[in-house]
Amino acid sequence: PGALPLLERVIPFQFLRADRRAAVARCMDWREFAPGESILRRGESSRDLFLLAEGWVEVLDEPSGLVLFTIEPGHYFNERAAIFPSRVS
């Protein structure tokens, strides 16, 4: 899937003017993660905003392994860190 079609279906990016969405799409890096692979851990420093194109991301409570919630395609996470520098909480 391309960056532009993804941005067109993700709030708030779908409300941007087409030229602004295209500019954001040009800045995006694509990454693939294997099932079960960790994307972020509590306490890590990251300024990345993650937009989920395919698959699902489970947010786990590390000590117990309990699934707290699931992020589905077309949604995003770590948006606060992309705007405000901090550690993942």
Coordinates of C-alpha atoms in Angstrom, one line a residue:
P1 CA 0.0 0.0 0.0
G2 CA 1.2 3.5 -0.7
A3 CA 1.5 6.3 1.8
L4 CA -1.0 8.7 0.1
P5 CA -3.9 6.2 0.1
L6 CA -3.1 5.5 3.8
L7 CA -3.1 9.1 4.7
E8 CA -6.4 9.7 2.9
R9 CA -8.2 7.3 5.3
V10 CA -6.5 8.3 8.6
I11 CA -8.0 11.0 10.7
P12 CA -6.6 13.8 11.0
F13 CA -4.6 13.5 7.8
Q14 CA -7.7 13.0 5.6
F15 CA -8.7 16.5 6.4
L16 CA -5.5 18.0 5.0
R17 CA -5.4 19.7 1.6
A18 CA -4.2 17.3 -1.0
D19 CA -0.9 19.1 -1.5
R20 CA -0.2 18.9 2.3
R21 CA -1.1 15.2 2.4
A22 CA 1.3 14.6 -0.5
A23 CA 4.1 16.5 1.4
V24 CA 3.6 14.3 4.5
A25 CA 3.5 11.2 2.3
R26 CA 6.9 12.1 0.9
C27 CA 8.4 12.3 4.4
M28 CA 7.2 8.9 5.5
D29 CA 9.4 5.9 6.0
W30 CA 7.9 2.4 5.7
R31 CA 8.8 -0.3 8.2
E32 CA 7.6 -3.8 8.5
F33 CA 7.5 -5.7 11.8
A34 CA 7.3 -9.5 12.2
P35 CA 4.5 -11.0 14.3
G36 CA 5.4 -10.7 17.9
E37 CA 8.2 -8.2 17.3
S38 CA 8.4 -5.3 19.7
I39 CA 7.8 -1.9 18.2
L40 CA 8.2 0.3 21.3
R41 CA 8.8 -0.5 24.9
R42 CA 7.9 1.6 27.9
G43 CA 10.7 4.0 28.8
E44 CA 12.2 4.0 25.3
S45 CA 12.7 7.4 23.6
S46 CA 11.0 7.8 20.3
R47 CA 9.8 10.8 18.2
D48 CA 8.2 8.5 15.6
L49 CA 4.5 8.5 14.8
F50 CA 3.3 5.1 13.6
L51 CA 0.5 4.7 11.1
L52 CA -0.7 1.2 10.8
A53 CA -1.3 0.1 7.2
E54 CA -1.8 -3.6 7.7
G55 CA -2.1 -6.1 10.5
W56 CA -2.8 -5.4 14.2
V57 CA -0.7 -4.1 17.0
E58 CA -1.3 -5.4 20.5
V59 CA -0.4 -3.1 23.4
L60 CA 0.8 -5.3 26.2
D61 CA 1.3 -4.9 29.9
E62 CA 4.9 -6.1 30.0
P63 CA 5.0 -7.8 33.4
S64 CA 1.8 -9.8 32.9
G65 CA 1.7 -10.1 29.1
L66 CA -2.0 -9.0 29.3
V67 CA -3.3 -7.4 26.1
L68 CA -4.5 -3.9 27.1
F69 CA -5.9 -3.0 23.7
T70 CA -5.4 -3.6 20.0
I71 CA -4.7 -1.0 17.3
E72 CA -6.2 -1.8 13.9
P73 CA -5.2 -0.7 10.4
G74 CA -5.9 2.9 9.6
H75 CA -5.1 4.0 13.1
Y76 CA -2.0 5.5 14.6
F77 CA 0.0 5.5 17.9
N78 CA 2.8 7.4 19.6
E79 CA 1.4 10.7 18.4
R80 CA 2.2 12.5 21.7
A81 CA 5.9 11.6 21.4
A82 CA 6.0 12.9 17.8
I83 CA 4.8 16.3 19.1
F84 CA 6.2 16.5 22.6
P85 CA 9.6 15.0 23.3
S86 CA 9.3 12.3 26.0
R87 CA 9.8 8.7 26.8
V88 CA 7.2 6.1 25.9
S89 CA 4.8 5.7 28.9

